[in-house]
Amino acid sequence: MTRRIPLPRTLLAVCLLGAALAAPARQASPDTGYLAAEALPDGVALVPPPPAPGSAEEARDQAHMQAALALRDRPRFAQARPDADLDFPQAAALFECALGVPVDAQRTPATLRLLQRSLVDAARSTRGAKQKYQRPRPFLANGAPTCTPEEEASLRDSGSYPSGHAAIGWAWALTLAAAAPERGDALLARGREFGDSRVVCNVHWRSDVEQGQALGTATFLRLLAEPAFRADLEAATTELAARRRNAR
């Protein structure tokens, strides 16, 4: 039986959409990650080839996509659009509901830095496999629109497998759960939902998301060996705890 993509809780959807609408103008995010090129996970070695045409795995991807397409006029599809935007400062709000406190440059600079720099590392972890496999994105196969029509032209020539967004979202979920373990369940659930948004948006197959999340995990494990990352993680743990105390 194909797992149906769940609709978000109403409060979470409202929080996410409200944060997106209230976000200030975009600003450039740092383009330097924590990891040197040689320290990045080897996506080509870690990720198996995408499902072969006619395989059971490919049929699973197709069935999961059909369930996602049925959400087009539902709140879940509306949520997928802000989940697609990784530009800061908007992106800092994507996990705020699960984290329980806002993230900004003034009061949680280390947390913001973790998100910005780990984004670079997680995205880079998927590039080798994307370039090797060049899997077409689902909207090219099913002809249905995506949640980001303005990006469709550029996505046509961008490999679908594995998902860079899913790698980033899962690396973020693991990082924030390490900094705020008492919010771990909510953050991991949000990371899974963030990956599901790529299927709902009609820009990734389910297996793209799963392998992207695998590379997000591999990236996080590599990051734990980096002193600069560990220092920011410790600082984020302290500043997030302080924000929660002050909010009581």
mmCIF file of C-alpha atoms in Angstrom:
data_model
loop_
_atom_site.group_PDB
_atom_site.id
_atom_site.type_symbol
_atom_site.label_atom_id
_atom_site.label_comp_id
_atom_site.label_asym_id
_atom_site.label_seq_id
_atom_site.Cartn_x
_atom_site.Cartn_y
_atom_site.Cartn_z
ATOM 1 C CA MET A 1 0.000 0.000 0.000
ATOM 2 C CA THR A 2 1.317 3.436 -0.905
ATOM 3 C CA ARG A 3 1.793 5.735 2.054
ATOM 4 C CA ARG A 4 -0.364 8.821 1.717
ATOM 5 C CA ILE A 5 1.424 12.118 2.275
ATOM 6 C CA PRO A 6 -0.165 13.561 5.431
ATOM 7 C CA LEU A 7 -1.687 16.998 5.562
ATOM 8 C CA PRO A 8 0.049 19.337 8.004
ATOM 9 C CA ARG A 9 -1.442 20.249 11.315
ATOM 10 C CA THR A 10 -3.428 23.437 10.913
ATOM 11 C CA LEU A 11 -1.368 25.362 13.452
ATOM 12 C CA LEU A 12 1.901 24.382 11.801
ATOM 13 C CA ALA A 13 0.660 25.336 8.340
ATOM 14 C CA VAL A 14 -0.568 28.718 9.564
ATOM 15 C CA CYS A 15 2.709 29.361 11.383
ATOM 16 C CA LEU A 16 4.816 28.508 8.347
ATOM 17 C CA LEU A 17 2.744 30.509 5.894
ATOM 18 C CA GLY A 18 2.576 33.438 8.283
ATOM 19 C CA ALA A 19 6.334 33.431 8.693
ATOM 20 C CA ALA A 20 6.796 33.401 4.938
ATOM 21 C CA LEU A 21 4.424 36.318 4.431
ATOM 22 C CA ALA A 22 6.035 38.328 7.215
ATOM 23 C CA ALA A 23 9.629 37.709 6.144
ATOM 24 C CA PRO A 24 11.685 40.815 5.322
ATOM 25 C CA ALA A 25 13.388 41.369 1.997
ATOM 26 C CA ARG A 26 15.870 38.717 0.944
ATOM 27 C CA GLN A 27 19.525 39.034 1.728
ATOM 28 C CA ALA A 28 22.459 37.039 0.449
ATOM 29 C CA SER A 29 23.467 34.106 2.620
ATOM 30 C CA PRO A 30 27.095 33.109 3.240
ATOM 31 C CA ASP A 31 28.435 30.966 0.426
ATOM 32 C CA THR A 32 31.004 29.114 2.548
ATOM 33 C CA GLY A 33 30.187 25.876 4.307
ATOM 34 C CA TYR A 34 32.063 24.242 7.164
ATOM 35 C CA LEU A 35 33.498 21.375 5.122
ATOM 36 C CA ALA A 36 36.428 21.395 2.734
ATOM 37 C CA ALA A 37 35.719 19.728 -0.610
ATOM 38 C CA GLU A 38 37.632 16.596 0.367
ATOM 39 C CA ALA A 39 35.608 16.262 3.588
ATOM 40 C CA LEU A 40 32.210 16.217 1.857
ATOM 41 C CA PRO A 41 30.313 12.913 1.660
ATOM 42 C CA ASP A 42 30.812 11.164 -1.672
ATOM 43 C CA GLY A 43 27.272 11.157 -3.026
ATOM 44 C CA VAL A 44 28.161 9.008 -6.025
ATOM 45 C CA ALA A 45 29.554 6.306 -3.727
ATOM 46 C CA LEU A 46 26.791 6.535 -1.123
ATOM 47 C CA VAL A 47 23.692 6.817 -3.322
ATOM 48 C CA PRO A 48 22.533 3.884 -5.469
ATOM 49 C CA PRO A 49 21.313 4.519 -9.025
ATOM 50 C CA PRO A 50 17.762 5.875 -9.292
ATOM 51 C CA PRO A 51 14.945 3.357 -9.784
ATOM 52 C CA ALA A 52 15.067 1.701 -13.188
ATOM 53 C CA PRO A 53 12.098 2.143 -15.553
ATOM 54 C CA GLY A 54 9.557 -0.605 -14.971
ATOM 55 C CA SER A 55 10.956 -1.552 -11.563
ATOM 56 C CA ALA A 56 8.922 -1.890 -8.376
ATOM 57 C CA GLU A 57 10.778 1.112 -6.982
ATOM 58 C CA GLU A 58 9.807 3.229 -9.988
ATOM 59 C CA ALA A 59 6.169 2.133 -9.606
ATOM 60 C CA ARG A 60 6.341 3.209 -5.954
ATOM 61 C CA ASP A 61 7.611 6.641 -6.995
ATOM 62 C CA GLN A 62 4.775 6.978 -9.497
ATOM 63 C CA ALA A 63 2.117 5.922 -6.986
ATOM 64 C CA HIS A 64 3.441 8.305 -4.365
ATOM 65 C CA MET A 65 3.403 11.131 -6.909
ATOM 66 C CA GLN A 66 -0.225 10.450 -7.788
ATOM 67 C CA ALA A 67 -1.141 10.807 -4.113
ATOM 68 C CA ALA A 68 0.800 14.073 -3.981
ATOM 69 C CA LEU A 69 -0.890 15.493 -7.074
ATOM 70 C CA ALA A 70 -4.258 15.028 -5.367
ATOM 71 C CA LEU A 71 -3.194 17.666 -2.810
ATOM 72 C CA ARG A 72 -2.928 20.444 -5.405
ATOM 73 C CA ASP A 73 -5.842 22.523 -4.086
ATOM 74 C CA ARG A 74 -5.267 21.677 -0.428
ATOM 75 C CA PRO A 75 -3.319 23.528 2.290
ATOM 76 C CA ARG A 76 -0.469 21.020 1.965
ATOM 77 C CA PHE A 77 0.325 22.275 -1.540
ATOM 78 C CA ALA A 78 0.341 25.878 -0.297
ATOM 79 C CA GLN A 79 2.886 24.912 2.365
ATOM 80 C CA ALA A 80 5.215 23.387 -0.225
ATOM 81 C CA ARG A 81 5.886 26.773 -1.816
ATOM 82 C CA PRO A 82 7.551 28.489 1.189
ATOM 83 C CA ASP A 83 9.412 25.226 1.846
ATOM 84 C CA ALA A 84 11.016 25.637 -1.588
ATOM 85 C CA ASP A 85 12.559 29.033 -0.782
ATOM 86 C CA LEU A 86 16.020 28.639 0.758
ATOM 87 C CA ASP A 87 16.995 32.307 0.562
ATOM 88 C CA PHE A 88 17.688 34.049 3.841
ATOM 89 C CA PRO A 89 16.193 35.582 5.906
ATOM 90 C CA GLN A 90 13.001 33.724 4.835
ATOM 91 C CA ALA A 91 14.669 30.326 5.221
ATOM 92 C CA ALA A 92 15.461 31.020 8.887
ATOM 93 C CA ALA A 93 11.736 30.795 9.637
ATOM 94 C CA LEU A 94 11.161 27.378 8.062
ATOM 95 C CA PHE A 95 11.878 25.399 11.252
ATOM 96 C CA GLU A 96 10.810 28.033 13.801
ATOM 97 C CA CYS A 97 7.505 26.388 14.672
ATOM 98 C CA ALA A 98 9.182 23.078 15.436
ATOM 99 C CA LEU A 99 12.068 24.800 17.235
ATOM 100 C CA GLY A 100 9.720 26.872 19.371
ATOM 101 C CA VAL A 101 11.679 30.143 19.115
ATOM 102 C CA PRO A 102 12.484 32.550 16.267
ATOM 103 C CA VAL A 103 15.889 32.520 14.610
ATOM 104 C CA ASP A 104 17.511 35.836 13.682
ATOM 105 C CA ALA A 105 20.901 37.492 13.401
ATOM 106 C CA GLN A 106 20.448 39.641 16.518
ATOM 107 C CA ARG A 107 19.409 37.096 19.162
ATOM 108 C CA THR A 108 20.424 33.711 17.748
ATOM 109 C CA PRO A 109 23.443 34.422 15.507
ATOM 110 C CA ALA A 110 25.090 31.034 16.025
ATOM 111 C CA THR A 111 21.870 29.200 15.146
ATOM 112 C CA LEU A 112 21.471 31.297 12.017
ATOM 113 C CA ARG A 113 25.081 30.611 11.089
ATOM 114 C CA LEU A 114 24.526 26.871 11.498
ATOM 115 C CA LEU A 115 21.605 27.006 9.061
ATOM 116 C CA GLN A 116 23.407 29.133 6.506
ATOM 117 C CA ARG A 117 26.692 27.252 6.434
ATOM 118 C CA SER A 118 25.303 23.701 6.720
ATOM 119 C CA LEU A 119 22.995 24.513 3.780
ATOM 120 C CA VAL A 120 26.095 24.923 1.609
ATOM 121 C CA ASP A 121 27.581 21.618 2.742
ATOM 122 C CA ALA A 122 24.374 19.585 2.366
ATOM 123 C CA ALA A 123 23.684 21.021 -1.090
ATOM 124 C CA ARG A 124 27.232 20.242 -2.254
ATOM 125 C CA SER A 125 26.900 16.643 -1.047
ATOM 126 C CA THR A 126 24.251 15.937 -3.712
ATOM 127 C CA ARG A 127 25.901 17.529 -6.744
ATOM 128 C CA GLY A 128 28.043 14.620 -7.881
ATOM 129 C CA ALA A 129 25.123 12.189 -7.980
ATOM 130 C CA LYS A 130 22.855 14.780 -9.613
ATOM 131 C CA GLN A 131 25.374 15.288 -12.383
ATOM 132 C CA LYS A 132 25.980 11.551 -12.802
ATOM 133 C CA TYR A 133 22.357 10.449 -13.067
ATOM 134 C CA GLN A 134 20.597 13.507 -14.561
ATOM 135 C CA ARG A 135 17.190 12.087 -13.652
ATOM 136 C CA PRO A 136 14.319 14.109 -15.174
ATOM 137 C CA ARG A 137 12.025 15.811 -12.698
ATOM 138 C CA PRO A 138 8.448 14.543 -12.290
ATOM 139 C CA PHE A 139 6.722 17.617 -13.754
ATOM 140 C CA LEU A 140 8.443 16.847 -17.052
ATOM 141 C CA ALA A 141 6.870 13.379 -17.017
ATOM 142 C CA ASN A 142 3.365 14.136 -15.755
ATOM 143 C CA GLY A 143 2.847 17.607 -17.243
ATOM 144 C CA ALA A 144 1.314 18.969 -14.045
ATOM 145 C CA PRO A 145 2.447 22.360 -12.699
ATOM 146 C CA THR A 146 4.799 22.773 -9.774
ATOM 147 C CA CYS A 147 4.418 24.946 -6.686
ATOM 148 C CA THR A 148 7.167 27.213 -8.089
ATOM 149 C CA PRO A 149 6.279 27.849 -11.759
ATOM 150 C CA GLU A 150 8.844 30.640 -11.968
ATOM 151 C CA GLU A 151 11.611 28.053 -11.401
ATOM 152 C CA GLU A 152 10.449 25.416 -13.874
ATOM 153 C CA ALA A 153 12.678 26.619 -16.722
ATOM 154 C CA SER A 154 15.839 26.248 -14.648
ATOM 155 C CA LEU A 155 14.686 22.977 -13.063
ATOM 156 C CA ARG A 156 14.282 21.354 -16.478
ATOM 157 C CA ASP A 157 18.052 21.033 -16.801
ATOM 158 C CA SER A 158 18.731 20.266 -13.140
ATOM 159 C CA GLY A 159 18.972 16.625 -12.092
ATOM 160 C CA SER A 160 16.204 15.401 -9.820
ATOM 161 C CA TYR A 161 18.137 12.651 -8.010
ATOM 162 C CA PRO A 162 18.990 13.029 -5.185
ATOM 163 C CA SER A 163 17.118 16.027 -3.762
ATOM 164 C CA GLY A 164 19.320 18.885 -2.571
ATOM 165 C CA HIS A 165 16.415 20.466 -0.678
ATOM 166 C CA ALA A 166 15.773 17.195 1.165
ATOM 167 C CA ALA A 167 19.458 16.899 2.073
ATOM 168 C CA ILE A 168 19.446 20.450 3.433
ATOM 169 C CA GLY A 169 16.187 20.038 5.352
ATOM 170 C CA TRP A 170 17.303 16.802 6.995
ATOM 171 C CA ALA A 171 20.736 18.190 7.886
ATOM 172 C CA TRP A 172 18.945 21.169 9.443
ATOM 173 C CA ALA A 173 16.586 18.910 11.393
ATOM 174 C CA LEU A 174 19.478 16.876 12.813
ATOM 175 C CA THR A 175 21.509 19.985 13.619
ATOM 176 C CA LEU A 176 18.666 21.794 15.364
ATOM 177 C CA ALA A 177 17.676 18.625 17.249
ATOM 178 C CA ALA A 178 21.246 18.408 18.527
ATOM 179 C CA ALA A 179 21.087 22.049 19.661
ATOM 180 C CA ALA A 180 17.597 21.720 21.188
ATOM 181 C CA PRO A 181 17.122 18.021 22.030
ATOM 182 C CA GLU A 182 13.936 18.682 23.993
ATOM 183 C CA ARG A 183 12.395 19.732 20.633
ATOM 184 C CA GLY A 184 13.913 16.776 18.796
ATOM 185 C CA ASP A 185 10.715 14.936 17.893
ATOM 186 C CA ALA A 186 9.083 18.042 16.448
ATOM 187 C CA LEU A 187 12.229 19.002 14.535
ATOM 188 C CA LEU A 188 12.705 15.563 13.002
ATOM 189 C CA ALA A 189 9.031 15.443 12.033
ATOM 190 C CA ARG A 190 9.450 18.847 10.419
ATOM 191 C CA GLY A 191 12.532 17.647 8.545
ATOM 192 C CA ARG A 192 10.578 14.697 7.158
ATOM 193 C CA GLU A 193 7.684 16.972 6.192
ATOM 194 C CA PHE A 194 10.108 19.406 4.542
ATOM 195 C CA GLY A 195 11.315 16.587 2.298
ATOM 196 C CA ASP A 196 7.731 15.555 1.513
ATOM 197 C CA SER A 197 7.113 19.104 0.288
ATOM 198 C CA ARG A 198 9.408 18.432 -2.666
ATOM 199 C CA VAL A 199 7.111 15.627 -3.829
ATOM 200 C CA VAL A 200 3.994 17.715 -3.197
ATOM 201 C CA CYS A 201 5.608 20.512 -5.229
ATOM 202 C CA ASN A 202 5.993 18.049 -8.166
ATOM 203 C CA VAL A 203 9.734 18.696 -8.497
ATOM 204 C CA HIS A 204 11.097 15.472 -6.932
ATOM 205 C CA TRP A 205 10.237 11.799 -6.807
ATOM 206 C CA ARG A 206 9.973 10.042 -3.454
ATOM 207 C CA SER A 207 13.275 8.192 -3.968
ATOM 208 C CA ASP A 208 14.987 11.536 -4.721
ATOM 209 C CA VAL A 209 13.903 12.744 -1.300
ATOM 210 C CA GLU A 210 14.915 9.580 0.520
ATOM 211 C CA GLN A 211 18.416 9.574 -0.921
ATOM 212 C CA GLY A 212 18.737 13.312 -0.340
ATOM 213 C CA GLN A 213 17.930 12.728 3.320
ATOM 214 C CA ALA A 214 20.561 9.969 3.436
ATOM 215 C CA LEU A 215 23.141 12.472 2.217
ATOM 216 C CA GLY A 216 21.839 15.012 4.738
ATOM 217 C CA THR A 217 22.602 12.482 7.467
ATOM 218 C CA ALA A 218 26.062 11.812 6.023
ATOM 219 C CA THR A 219 26.741 15.553 5.891
ATOM 220 C CA PHE A 220 25.694 16.023 9.517
ATOM 221 C CA LEU A 221 28.005 13.219 10.643
ATOM 222 C CA ARG A 222 30.911 14.825 8.800
ATOM 223 C CA LEU A 223 30.047 18.204 10.319
ATOM 224 C CA LEU A 224 30.317 16.794 13.821
ATOM 225 C CA ALA A 225 34.050 16.344 13.202
ATOM 226 C CA GLU A 226 34.534 20.022 12.299
ATOM 227 C CA PRO A 227 35.650 22.265 15.202
ATOM 228 C CA ALA A 228 33.946 25.371 13.767
ATOM 229 C CA PHE A 229 30.648 23.516 13.452
ATOM 230 C CA ARG A 230 30.907 22.104 16.973
ATOM 231 C CA ALA A 231 31.664 25.575 18.347
ATOM 232 C CA ASP A 232 28.603 27.047 16.623
ATOM 233 C CA LEU A 233 26.496 24.101 17.767
ATOM 234 C CA GLU A 234 27.519 24.684 21.384
ATOM 235 C CA ALA A 235 26.824 28.414 21.069
ATOM 236 C CA ALA A 236 23.442 27.700 19.465
ATOM 237 C CA THR A 237 22.512 25.337 22.295
ATOM 238 C CA THR A 238 23.210 28.111 24.796
ATOM 239 C CA GLU A 239 21.428 30.896 22.937
ATOM 240 C CA LEU A 240 18.332 28.806 22.164
ATOM 241 C CA ALA A 241 18.012 27.788 25.820
ATOM 242 C CA ALA A 242 18.286 31.446 26.812
ATOM 243 C CA ARG A 243 15.582 32.461 24.331
ATOM 244 C CA ARG A 244 13.219 29.799 25.645
ATOM 245 C CA ARG A 245 13.794 30.945 29.252
ATOM 246 C CA ASN A 246 13.144 34.557 28.306
ATOM 247 C CA ALA A 247 9.944 33.628 26.495
ATOM 248 C CA ARG A 248 8.349 32.086 29.567
#
